[in-house]
Amino acid sequence: MTDVLLKISGINKRFGGLHALSDVGLTIKQGEIYGLIGPNGAGKTTLFNVLTGLYQPDEGEFTFNGKDLFRKKPNVVVEAGIARTFQNIRLFANMSALENVMVGQHVRSVTGVFGAILRTPKARAEEAAITAKAEALLAYVGIADRAQELARNLSYGDQRRLEIARALATNPTLLALDEPAAGMNPKETDDLKKLMEKIRADGVTILLIEHDVKLMMGLCDRIAVLDYGKKIAEGVPEEVKSNPRVIEAYLGVAPE
Amino acid sequence: MHETMKKNPLLLAIFATFVMVLPWVLGGFFENGNSWLRAVDFALLYILLALGLNIVVGYAGLLDLGYIAFYAVGAYLYALLNSPHLAEVLPAWLSHPPFLVMMVLAAIVAGVFGVLLGSPTLKLRGDYLAIVTLGFGEIIRIFMNNLDRPVNITNGPQGINHIDAVQIAGYDFGRPIEFLGLTFEKIHLYYYLILAFCALIIFVSMRLQNSRIGRAWVAIREDEIAANAMGINTRNVKLLAFAMGASFGGVSGALFASFQGFVSPESFVLMESVMVLCMVVLGGMGNIPGVILGAIIVSITPELLRDIINPLQMAIAGKRVVDPENLRMLVFGLAMIIIMLVRPEGLWPSKRRRAELHPKTKEIALQEKDSLQDAERNHD
Ligand SMILES: Nc1ncnc2c1ncn2[C@@H]1O[C@H](COP(=O)(O)OP(=O)(O)OP(=O)(O)O)[C@@H](O)[C@H]1O
Ligand SMILES: [Mg+2]
């Protein structure tokens, strides 16, 4: 349980004059739920984008599961075992829920043009396996009955779930969730919490951004706090909660 | 079409019979049946082209305005290998290759051109991609036009003449063949030949569409960044779309050169690319039956106009007032405007595109507006 899964250090990312991430370093251990919090604009999503290859960091180091992933393409990162969801949902809107999850398995399947055209026994078996796994994953996140619905027609909460199912379809070791509870009501949030615990119990490490502090305190093993692109605190929820710098960052004043 | 036919074998049988006897129906019912059959042969070539472009534009969502270049590559390749033009310099084993070898070669060479022209455009999207592909299309044509100096390869604007028709199993498709008491002339033979290729390419398109590859194309069309973040190697998958689309175009071009017996750069102007794109858009991007319908309508309408407008003018005014050729552009322009206004998804759209352009309820449209604003706020 204490093996280091992901390690970054000295990560810097600038947008013109804006220093969105400065010297950020953190380690995520196998099997934990690692939380990332911070005020709006602190750089949480930027860090996610760096970790998933969407942004190229300016400097730093990034290893995952023994592999060097510094400045690698998103598809390489996924292949190495990191999958993500997006803060502003990015599903394939005009594909069905099932197809969305099938696309997620692209990286773990091999059928090429000739296999697809000739529909060889191997290609057929793979296609059947992809469909079966997609159905199983929809059931896993609790939207099996919406399989044939176009992603765009799903409710907001179901879309968030579908994004998780699609990410899980890539067989990740680390699942990175960017504000999965945003816009959910308390009941949905509670269901989501259970889902994340289930995912972790099934052996997937989770990196989670969330503004809902109560949810984070109850769910995360460790939490890091970002403010203006810097990591200002890291530790178990209790420590972080009582850290004066964190309180200052959130309330804008130093505690008495 | 595909689904209804699967469910109804009788319908399929009727359709197949109709397609098989069409040349003889045309010959029997119209006095100028042969010129109609020729038009139908060309319509079939356009179906091949439109299905190829459909892979690039319809599935992968890459707007390509230079698609006709691959048709040109296939046509010139066939012309160079099967005419006296280069006969002296060409090694004997390369000249007049067997039919199937020739077709595979056309597909491969055009496919390679697809990759070559596609790779510099990988980072481009939408309008920018369209402009660059348009330029590439023109470059190929200009090459064909000017590669007669210093060494004469393409014979410049005059084009290449005396191209031999295909030979299959010892039969020369350029000469009439007697079979079952019927005389199959070149236009009949080519009708069946191109039809066979249409069937093949429809089959290939369908198989690709319902595969891992087809899904990856659609995913890229829907959201390239998300597709990449889900592990799809967007570069390779896009190049594959360019290559597949181009190879269909190459095959179509080779058939065109062998049918026509003559190629020149004039056949590969920008307007042709635009026409093929019209077929895809008008018929219904991404939907095979729709694309076929579009190709038939766009390629047959001018012939219809010619046959209707001219007699009509003579009857009414006693002389030719407008040239049907000019009218053609007017009709097309109008048709495209009307279609884009009232049925932007095309005449026979895929379910996906219909859903995209006609959200089920107002609610969803609103939700979409919200998520757009959300996306603007959170630029990731
Ligand atoms: N592509 C970009 N170009 C320029 N600036 C950017 C870009 N992406 C992010 N930023 C800036 O970087 C800073 C950090 O943004 P980021 O989205 O990472 O914040 P966040 O912590 O995720 O905030 P929120 O809680 O609102 O999601 C912001 O000031 C943002 O404007
Ligand atoms: Mg964010």
XYZ file of C-alpha atoms and ligand atoms in Angstrom:
668
model
C 0.000 0.000 0.000
C 2.895 2.369 0.420
C 4.494 2.000 -2.995
C 4.909 5.316 -4.752
C 2.808 5.320 -7.911
C 3.258 8.845 -9.218
C 5.933 11.356 -8.449
C 6.362 14.864 -9.776
C 8.823 17.458 -8.672
C 9.772 20.982 -9.641
C 6.911 21.279 -12.129
C 6.591 24.754 -13.625
C 4.001 25.931 -16.108
C 3.702 29.472 -17.367
C 1.106 31.063 -19.625
C 2.835 34.154 -20.883
C 3.393 36.192 -17.740
C 1.156 34.024 -15.584
C 3.020 31.512 -13.485
C 0.220 28.942 -13.251
C 2.310 26.271 -11.513
C 5.532 26.993 -9.675
C 7.790 24.255 -8.389
C 4.969 21.886 -7.671
C 5.985 18.488 -6.361
C 3.933 15.655 -4.957
C 3.842 11.890 -4.644
C 0.799 9.681 -4.884
C 0.908 6.225 -3.356
C -0.585 3.080 -4.739
C -4.174 2.575 -3.616
C -4.896 5.914 -1.960
C -7.408 8.627 -2.656
C -5.360 11.774 -3.044
C -7.188 15.063 -2.885
C -6.250 18.338 -4.508
C -7.941 21.491 -3.272
C -7.438 25.198 -3.625
C -9.311 28.407 -4.407
C -10.588 29.138 -7.918
C -7.775 29.717 -10.339
C -5.201 28.112 -8.064
C -3.937 25.867 -10.866
C -5.594 22.547 -10.029
C -6.906 21.879 -13.507
C -3.635 23.079 -14.985
C -1.815 20.493 -12.891
C -4.267 17.847 -14.111
C -3.583 18.843 -17.682
C 0.132 18.551 -17.079
C -0.299 15.122 -15.486
C -2.377 13.868 -18.424
C -0.202 15.268 -21.196
C -2.601 17.969 -22.402
C -0.203 20.697 -21.318
C 3.538 20.510 -21.713
C 5.224 21.647 -18.481
C 8.140 24.072 -18.807
C 10.373 22.350 -16.280
C 10.221 19.497 -13.844
C 10.186 15.766 -13.479
C 7.324 13.347 -13.809
C 7.519 9.620 -13.283
C 4.647 7.203 -13.085
C 4.853 3.524 -12.282
C 8.546 3.545 -13.081
C 8.079 5.306 -16.437
C 9.210 8.785 -17.349
C 6.149 10.691 -18.539
C 7.621 14.199 -18.663
C 6.186 15.997 -21.719
C 4.610 12.884 -23.154
C 1.522 12.919 -25.399
C -1.877 12.301 -23.789
C -2.291 8.936 -25.495
C 1.072 7.795 -24.150
C 0.048 8.855 -20.659
C -3.198 6.895 -20.959
C -1.330 3.866 -22.162
C 0.922 4.118 -19.118
C -2.182 3.948 -16.933
C -3.509 7.434 -16.107
C -7.080 8.213 -17.093
C -9.045 11.368 -16.426
C -12.390 13.121 -16.497
C -12.915 16.777 -17.343
C -14.170 19.629 -15.203
C -16.383 20.787 -18.056
C -17.717 17.464 -19.313
C -16.161 16.390 -22.605
C -18.076 13.354 -23.754
C -18.476 12.325 -27.376
C -21.861 13.987 -27.356
C -23.361 12.363 -30.431
C -22.245 8.855 -29.640
C -24.293 6.570 -27.423
C -23.259 5.989 -23.830
C -22.143 2.500 -24.800
C -20.039 3.772 -27.714
C -18.381 6.319 -25.460
C -17.173 3.550 -23.196
C -16.182 1.432 -26.200
C -13.977 4.280 -27.430
C -12.299 4.276 -24.034
C -11.063 0.757 -24.740
C -9.334 1.805 -27.957
C -5.945 1.954 -26.313
C -6.303 -1.589 -24.930
C -7.351 -3.189 -28.213
C -5.513 -3.889 -31.439
C -7.821 -4.597 -34.409
C -6.494 -2.755 -37.448
C -7.945 -1.927 -40.840
C -7.603 -5.408 -42.281
C -8.981 -7.103 -39.215
C -11.949 -4.747 -39.299
C -12.649 -5.216 -43.011
C -12.217 -8.990 -43.072
C -13.812 -9.347 -39.635
C -11.413 -12.091 -38.694
C -12.324 -14.396 -35.786
C -9.835 -12.474 -33.674
C -11.351 -9.127 -34.577
C -14.832 -10.452 -33.903
C -13.816 -11.814 -30.509
C -12.202 -8.516 -29.595
C -15.273 -6.555 -30.657
C -17.502 -8.809 -28.552
C -15.193 -8.370 -25.577
C -15.214 -4.581 -26.019
C -19.013 -4.504 -26.090
C -19.315 -6.779 -23.058
C -16.843 -4.744 -21.048
C -18.551 -1.494 -21.996
C -21.882 -2.874 -20.802
C -20.284 -4.071 -17.588
C -18.735 -0.662 -16.933
C -22.025 1.150 -17.501
C -23.582 -1.175 -14.945
C -20.642 -0.562 -12.628
C -21.255 3.180 -12.535
C -25.002 2.621 -12.408
C -26.269 3.747 -15.817
C -26.721 0.395 -17.570
C -30.248 1.352 -18.603
C -28.992 4.379 -20.558
C -26.586 2.413 -22.774
C -28.250 3.263 -26.086
C -28.979 6.888 -25.238
C -26.806 9.524 -26.899
C -24.403 10.999 -24.371
C -25.808 14.490 -24.938
C -29.281 13.366 -23.864
C -28.155 12.056 -20.488
C -28.801 13.988 -17.306
C -25.929 15.965 -15.878
C -25.221 13.450 -13.136
C -25.334 10.550 -15.583
C -22.927 12.365 -17.887
C -20.462 12.660 -15.015
C -20.853 8.944 -14.369
C -20.397 8.150 -18.030
C -17.147 10.107 -18.049
C -15.935 7.966 -15.173
C -16.964 4.769 -16.979
C -15.190 5.923 -20.131
C -12.033 6.682 -18.166
C -12.193 3.311 -16.409
C -12.461 1.647 -19.817
C -8.833 2.515 -20.448
C -7.868 0.186 -17.564
C -6.163 2.893 -15.529
C -3.927 2.442 -12.527
C -4.618 6.048 -11.562
C -7.967 7.713 -12.131
C -7.900 11.511 -12.081
C -11.271 13.171 -11.465
C -11.672 16.923 -11.969
C -14.603 18.128 -9.839
C -16.836 15.107 -10.439
C -19.421 16.330 -7.925
C -19.800 19.799 -9.425
C -23.467 20.590 -9.934
C -24.699 17.454 -8.167
C -27.336 17.441 -5.443
C -26.482 15.919 -2.006
C -28.002 12.550 -2.903
C -26.023 12.326 -6.145
C -22.880 13.434 -4.355
C -23.342 10.706 -1.799
C -23.777 8.082 -4.530
C -20.673 9.402 -6.224
C -18.721 9.087 -2.988
C -19.753 5.446 -2.743
C -18.731 4.893 -6.348
C -15.277 6.349 -5.728
C -14.834 4.145 -2.689
C -15.840 1.136 -4.774
C -13.345 2.065 -7.475
C -10.582 2.405 -4.918
C -11.545 -0.926 -3.338
C -11.158 -2.481 -6.785
C -7.541 -1.426 -6.834
C -7.546 1.877 -8.719
C -5.721 4.819 -7.167
C -7.678 8.075 -7.315
C -6.571 11.677 -7.689
C -9.459 13.981 -6.953
C -10.122 17.696 -7.323
C -13.175 18.867 -5.460
C -14.422 22.065 -3.845
C -16.772 20.268 -1.465
C -14.502 20.318 1.593
C -16.756 18.074 3.662
C -16.697 15.433 0.947
C -12.932 15.704 0.619
C -12.276 15.426 4.357
C -14.379 12.271 4.587
C -13.012 10.624 1.491
C -9.341 11.422 0.982
C -6.371 9.716 2.561
C -4.150 12.699 1.889
C -4.764 16.161 0.564
C -2.573 18.758 -1.113
C -3.517 22.420 -1.240
C -2.635 24.672 -4.149
C -2.749 28.437 -4.011
C -1.553 30.749 -6.796
C 0.223 27.839 -8.431
C 2.152 26.820 -5.344
C 1.629 23.848 -3.104
C 1.095 25.385 0.320
C 0.225 22.279 2.323
C 0.043 18.524 2.124
C -1.003 15.847 4.583
C -3.869 13.922 6.107
C -7.178 15.849 6.149
C -6.950 16.794 9.844
C -3.548 18.401 9.421
C -4.538 20.273 6.334
C -7.743 21.540 7.879
C -5.914 23.178 10.752
C -2.972 24.490 8.717
C -2.919 28.306 9.112
C -1.736 28.902 5.559
C -4.660 26.926 4.219
C -7.113 28.858 6.325
C -5.553 32.074 5.129
C -5.750 31.026 1.490
C -9.419 30.181 1.830
C -10.524 33.047 4.033
C -8.089 35.662 2.804
C -7.010 36.556 6.348
C -4.600 35.105 8.828
C -6.313 33.269 11.665
C -6.324 35.063 15.034
C -31.519 1.542 -46.719
C -29.116 -0.950 -45.264
C -31.260 -1.848 -42.265
C -34.566 -2.003 -44.087
C -32.995 -4.279 -46.646
C -31.546 -6.606 -44.102
C -35.005 -7.013 -42.709
C -36.590 -7.463 -46.087
C -34.790 -9.830 -48.461
C -37.498 -9.353 -51.069
C -36.747 -5.640 -51.257
C -33.073 -6.414 -51.561
C -33.717 -8.859 -54.397
C -35.844 -6.329 -56.263
C -33.207 -3.655 -55.798
C -30.411 -5.968 -56.968
C -32.359 -7.018 -60.037
C -33.087 -3.407 -60.871
C -29.417 -2.514 -60.613
C -28.410 -5.475 -62.763
C -30.826 -4.764 -65.605
C -30.560 -0.962 -65.493
C -28.270 -0.665 -68.558
C -30.742 -2.613 -70.676
C -33.701 -0.691 -69.332
C -31.979 2.557 -70.298
C -31.147 1.156 -73.713
C -34.711 -0.040 -74.238
C -36.604 3.016 -73.062
C -34.554 5.926 -74.325
C -33.373 6.518 -77.817
C -30.214 8.090 -76.394
C -29.932 5.280 -73.852
C -26.204 4.979 -74.377
C -25.495 8.538 -73.378
C -27.647 7.982 -70.307
C -25.729 4.851 -69.473
C -22.510 6.800 -69.798
C -23.876 9.320 -67.334
C -24.775 6.498 -64.980
C -21.242 5.093 -65.268
C -19.880 8.458 -64.232
C -22.395 8.645 -61.414
C -20.996 5.342 -60.146
C -17.474 6.758 -60.260
C -18.718 9.703 -58.240
C -20.242 7.308 -55.719
C -16.785 5.802 -55.237
C -15.306 9.254 -54.787
C -18.009 10.425 -52.428
C -17.660 7.312 -50.279
C -13.930 7.939 -50.064
C -14.369 11.570 -49.080
C -17.033 10.480 -46.612
C -14.365 8.661 -44.623
C -12.345 11.827 -44.262
C -15.121 14.381 -43.873
C -18.070 12.336 -42.686
C -16.383 10.021 -40.224
C -13.238 11.787 -39.095
C -14.619 15.304 -39.565
C -11.597 16.599 -41.496
C -12.721 19.103 -44.086
C -10.782 18.271 -47.250
C -11.168 20.575 -50.240
C -8.448 18.989 -52.333
C -9.808 15.486 -52.472
C -9.882 15.346 -56.258
C -6.059 15.245 -56.186
C -6.201 11.562 -55.258
C -8.557 10.874 -58.139
C -5.948 12.568 -60.312
C -3.139 10.479 -58.854
C -5.025 7.243 -59.578
C -5.970 8.383 -63.064
C -2.470 9.505 -64.045
C -0.915 6.387 -62.577
C -3.191 4.244 -64.703
C -2.612 6.435 -67.730
C 1.176 6.323 -67.448
C 1.317 2.560 -67.040
C -1.280 1.723 -69.664
C -0.654 4.033 -72.592
C 2.025 4.378 -75.250
C 3.111 7.700 -73.687
C 5.856 6.266 -71.456
C 6.039 2.854 -73.113
C 9.627 3.303 -74.278
C 11.119 4.263 -70.928
C 8.977 2.105 -68.677
C 10.449 -1.271 -67.750
C 8.394 -4.027 -69.336
C 7.252 -5.490 -66.023
C 5.688 -2.171 -65.054
C 3.805 -1.607 -68.254
C 0.209 -2.911 -68.464
C 0.148 -4.575 -65.065
C -2.596 -7.150 -64.471
C -5.922 -5.603 -63.518
C -5.957 -6.444 -59.827
C -2.315 -5.475 -59.376
C -3.079 -2.177 -61.067
C -6.005 -1.450 -58.766
C -4.071 -2.321 -55.619
C -1.221 -0.156 -56.868
C -3.570 2.772 -57.491
C -4.985 2.383 -53.991
C -1.557 2.228 -52.386
C 0.015 5.103 -54.317
C -2.992 7.341 -53.705
C -2.982 6.260 -50.052
C 0.657 7.285 -49.733
C -0.213 10.650 -51.246
C -3.021 10.869 -48.711
C -0.532 10.443 -45.887
C 1.958 12.857 -47.450
C -0.631 15.575 -47.908
C -2.317 14.777 -44.611
C 0.700 14.875 -42.344
C 1.438 18.606 -42.587
C -2.208 19.366 -41.794
C -2.515 17.350 -38.599
C -2.504 20.344 -36.314
C -5.011 22.253 -38.387
C -8.736 22.281 -37.974
C -11.818 23.551 -39.746
C -11.245 26.518 -42.039
C -7.469 26.309 -41.890
C -7.477 22.658 -42.826
C -9.843 23.382 -45.706
C -7.570 26.107 -47.073
C -4.430 23.987 -46.891
C -6.035 20.939 -48.496
C -7.441 23.190 -51.190
C -3.896 24.353 -51.875
C -2.569 20.814 -52.018
C -5.274 19.818 -54.469
C -4.269 22.659 -56.735
C -0.568 21.833 -56.397
C -1.157 18.325 -57.696
C -3.129 19.650 -60.656
C -0.491 22.244 -61.445
C 2.154 19.552 -61.353
C 0.157 17.513 -63.860
C -0.075 20.618 -65.972
C 3.642 21.404 -65.914
C 5.467 18.123 -65.642
C 6.029 18.009 -69.388
C 9.326 19.862 -69.023
C 12.254 19.259 -68.709
C 11.305 15.611 -69.003
C 7.911 14.899 -70.406
C 6.116 12.869 -67.767
C 2.516 14.031 -67.813
C 2.370 15.577 -71.267
C 1.198 18.863 -69.745
C -2.153 20.414 -70.584
C -2.692 18.133 -73.564
C -2.991 15.183 -71.237
C -2.422 11.547 -72.035
C -4.193 9.792 -74.890
C -4.743 6.247 -76.078
C -5.107 4.746 -72.636
C -6.006 1.092 -72.863
C -9.135 -0.211 -71.234
C -8.761 -2.833 -68.557
C -8.274 -6.466 -69.410
C -9.851 -8.982 -67.087
C -9.413 -12.722 -67.575
C -8.370 -12.186 -71.158
C -11.376 -9.990 -72.014
C -10.612 -6.537 -73.296
C -13.191 -4.180 -71.790
C -12.605 -1.740 -74.602
C -14.260 -4.069 -77.117
C -17.830 -5.372 -77.239
C -18.299 -8.823 -75.748
C -21.093 -11.203 -76.749
C -22.622 -13.008 -73.812
C -25.988 -14.739 -73.382
C -27.043 -13.371 -76.721
C -26.485 -9.791 -75.523
C -23.854 -7.412 -76.756
C -21.960 -5.838 -73.869
C -20.339 -2.685 -75.105
C -17.688 -0.741 -73.269
C -20.239 1.330 -71.353
C -22.084 -1.843 -70.303
C -18.903 -3.592 -69.252
C -17.752 -0.588 -67.278
C -21.153 -0.227 -65.693
C -20.798 -3.671 -64.133
C -17.131 -3.195 -63.342
C -17.594 0.099 -61.497
C -20.722 -1.286 -59.861
C -18.646 -4.145 -58.477
C -16.176 -1.639 -57.057
C -19.023 0.351 -55.551
C -20.247 -2.790 -53.820
C -16.745 -3.500 -52.568
C -16.226 0.003 -51.236
C -19.655 0.140 -49.615
C -18.756 -3.114 -47.905
C -15.385 -1.785 -46.747
C -16.931 1.479 -45.544
C -19.560 -0.378 -43.573
C -17.065 -2.698 -41.968
C -14.805 0.203 -41.009
C -17.679 2.261 -39.698
C -18.667 -0.436 -37.227
C -15.199 -1.110 -35.948
C -12.720 0.135 -33.431
C -11.204 2.310 -36.160
C -14.536 3.806 -37.191
C -15.362 4.659 -33.599
C -12.000 6.346 -33.175
C -12.704 8.480 -36.263
C -16.058 9.573 -34.930
C -14.562 10.259 -31.504
C -12.018 12.572 -33.125
C -14.776 14.328 -35.016
C -16.752 14.778 -31.805
C -13.893 16.039 -29.626
C -10.303 15.643 -30.676
C -8.815 16.599 -27.315
C -11.025 14.203 -25.404
C -10.242 11.462 -27.925
C -6.546 12.018 -27.399
C -7.005 12.084 -23.625
C -8.827 8.732 -23.867
C -5.747 7.164 -25.383
C -6.424 7.457 -29.107
C -3.318 8.275 -31.074
C -5.057 11.049 -32.953
C -2.192 11.579 -35.367
C -2.155 8.001 -36.625
C -5.902 7.644 -36.720
C -6.268 10.853 -38.737
C -3.559 9.792 -41.158
C -5.342 6.488 -41.546
C -8.521 8.347 -42.497
C -6.606 10.394 -45.081
C -4.995 7.250 -46.463
C -8.221 5.251 -46.684
C -10.141 8.089 -48.283
C -7.321 8.752 -50.732
C -7.043 5.098 -51.709
C -10.741 4.983 -52.635
C -10.132 8.084 -54.722
C -7.114 6.456 -56.380
C -9.075 3.373 -57.388
C -11.838 5.549 -58.714
C -9.325 7.597 -60.716
C -7.746 4.506 -62.266
C -11.173 3.280 -63.375
C -11.936 6.725 -64.734
C -8.751 6.851 -66.834
C -9.296 3.397 -68.248
C -12.939 4.133 -69.039
C -12.359 7.503 -70.614
C -9.176 6.473 -72.467
C -7.854 9.969 -71.942
C -6.802 12.117 -68.989
C -5.870 15.772 -68.711
C -5.459 18.172 -65.786
C -8.789 19.750 -66.680
C -10.680 16.873 -65.107
C -9.211 17.591 -61.697
C -10.053 21.199 -61.013
C -11.138 22.586 -57.656
C -14.748 22.567 -58.819
C -14.635 18.774 -58.883
C -13.496 18.642 -55.249
C -16.310 20.991 -54.386
C -18.812 18.825 -56.254
C -17.757 15.690 -54.405
C -17.997 17.558 -51.119
C -21.486 18.714 -52.129
C -22.472 15.104 -52.705
C -21.348 14.135 -49.222
C -22.924 17.121 -47.476
C -26.149 17.149 -49.482
C -26.702 13.420 -49.121
C -25.871 13.176 -45.455
C -22.379 13.176 -44.053
C -21.325 9.962 -42.412
C -24.270 7.942 -43.710
C -23.450 5.574 -46.562
C -26.907 5.473 -48.242
C -27.130 9.252 -47.907
C -23.761 9.781 -49.537
C -24.723 7.467 -52.405
C -27.967 9.353 -52.875
C -26.071 12.640 -52.882
C -23.625 11.384 -55.498
C -26.434 10.188 -57.755
C -28.431 13.406 -57.465
C -25.500 15.754 -57.983
C -24.054 13.840 -60.929
C -27.302 13.012 -62.733
C -29.069 16.364 -62.346
C -27.003 18.133 -65.047
C -27.893 15.408 -67.519
C -31.545 15.713 -66.619
C -31.351 19.465 -66.993
C -29.835 19.114 -70.418
C -32.559 16.748 -71.521
C -35.365 18.811 -70.076
C -34.261 22.418 -70.417
C -33.213 22.311 -74.042
C -36.437 20.870 -75.482
C -38.391 23.126 -73.139
C -36.620 26.223 -74.399
C -37.114 25.191 -77.975
C -40.810 24.645 -77.373
C -41.377 27.922 -75.578
C -38.952 30.382 -77.146
C -38.080 28.583 -80.311
C -34.361 28.979 -79.577
C -31.813 28.319 -76.883
C -31.991 31.153 -74.384
C -29.795 29.803 -71.582
C -27.115 27.196 -71.644
C -28.113 24.326 -69.332
C -24.509 24.242 -68.188
C -24.920 27.700 -66.664
C -28.259 26.807 -65.226
C -26.616 23.881 -63.507
C -24.581 26.109 -61.227
C -27.629 28.199 -60.453
C -29.657 25.139 -59.541
C -26.838 23.747 -57.415
C -26.275 26.970 -55.591
C -29.961 27.264 -54.815
C -30.256 23.628 -53.819
C -27.306 23.883 -51.462
C -28.650 27.042 -49.830
C -32.088 25.538 -49.350
C -30.722 22.265 -47.986
C -28.419 24.035 -45.561
C -31.299 26.158 -44.323
C -33.987 23.550 -43.915
C -32.088 20.287 -43.629
C -28.493 20.982 -42.607
C -27.995 17.320 -41.758
C -28.508 16.363 -45.418
C -31.243 14.497 -47.276
C -30.572 11.132 -45.691
C -28.568 11.748 -42.523
C -27.113 9.356 -40.023
C -28.904 9.189 -36.681
C -25.908 10.882 -35.122
C -25.997 13.940 -37.298
C -29.723 14.290 -37.067
C -29.426 14.303 -33.294
C -26.634 16.823 -33.474
C -28.508 19.320 -35.597
C -31.950 18.736 -34.165
C -31.650 18.407 -30.386
C -34.622 16.505 -29.007
C -35.994 19.237 -26.813
C -35.500 22.835 -25.990
C -34.158 21.807 -22.628
C -31.165 20.128 -24.189
C -30.419 23.137 -26.324
C -30.438 25.236 -23.184
C -28.249 22.784 -21.365
C -25.888 23.001 -24.273
C -25.712 26.749 -23.964
C -24.865 26.321 -20.309
C -22.085 23.894 -20.962
C -20.705 26.209 -23.610
C -20.523 29.018 -21.117
C -19.013 26.593 -18.659
C -16.410 25.652 -21.224
C -15.561 29.269 -21.764
C -15.067 29.841 -18.094
C -12.906 26.756 -17.709
C -10.507 26.838 -20.573
C -8.821 23.467 -20.278
N -4.616 27.596 -21.558
C -4.428 28.629 -20.700
N -3.975 29.807 -21.160
C -3.803 30.857 -20.314
N -4.067 30.805 -19.018
C -4.534 29.666 -18.491
C -4.759 28.513 -19.308
N -5.212 27.517 -18.524
C -5.302 28.028 -17.285
N -4.887 29.303 -17.257
C -4.815 30.157 -16.062
O -4.133 29.449 -15.061
C -4.690 29.721 -13.800
C -5.082 28.417 -13.136
O -6.240 27.900 -13.769
P -6.871 26.496 -13.439
O -7.952 26.248 -14.394
O -5.782 25.493 -13.352
O -7.476 26.755 -11.985
P -8.308 25.776 -11.070
O -7.549 25.635 -9.826
O -8.658 24.544 -11.801
O -9.602 26.646 -10.800
P -11.133 26.196 -10.664
O -11.314 25.787 -9.259
O -11.894 27.438 -10.993
O -11.364 25.100 -11.630
C -5.857 30.654 -14.006
O -5.444 31.956 -13.766
C -6.177 30.467 -15.484
O -6.712 31.659 -16.006
Mg -10.322 23.642 -12.480
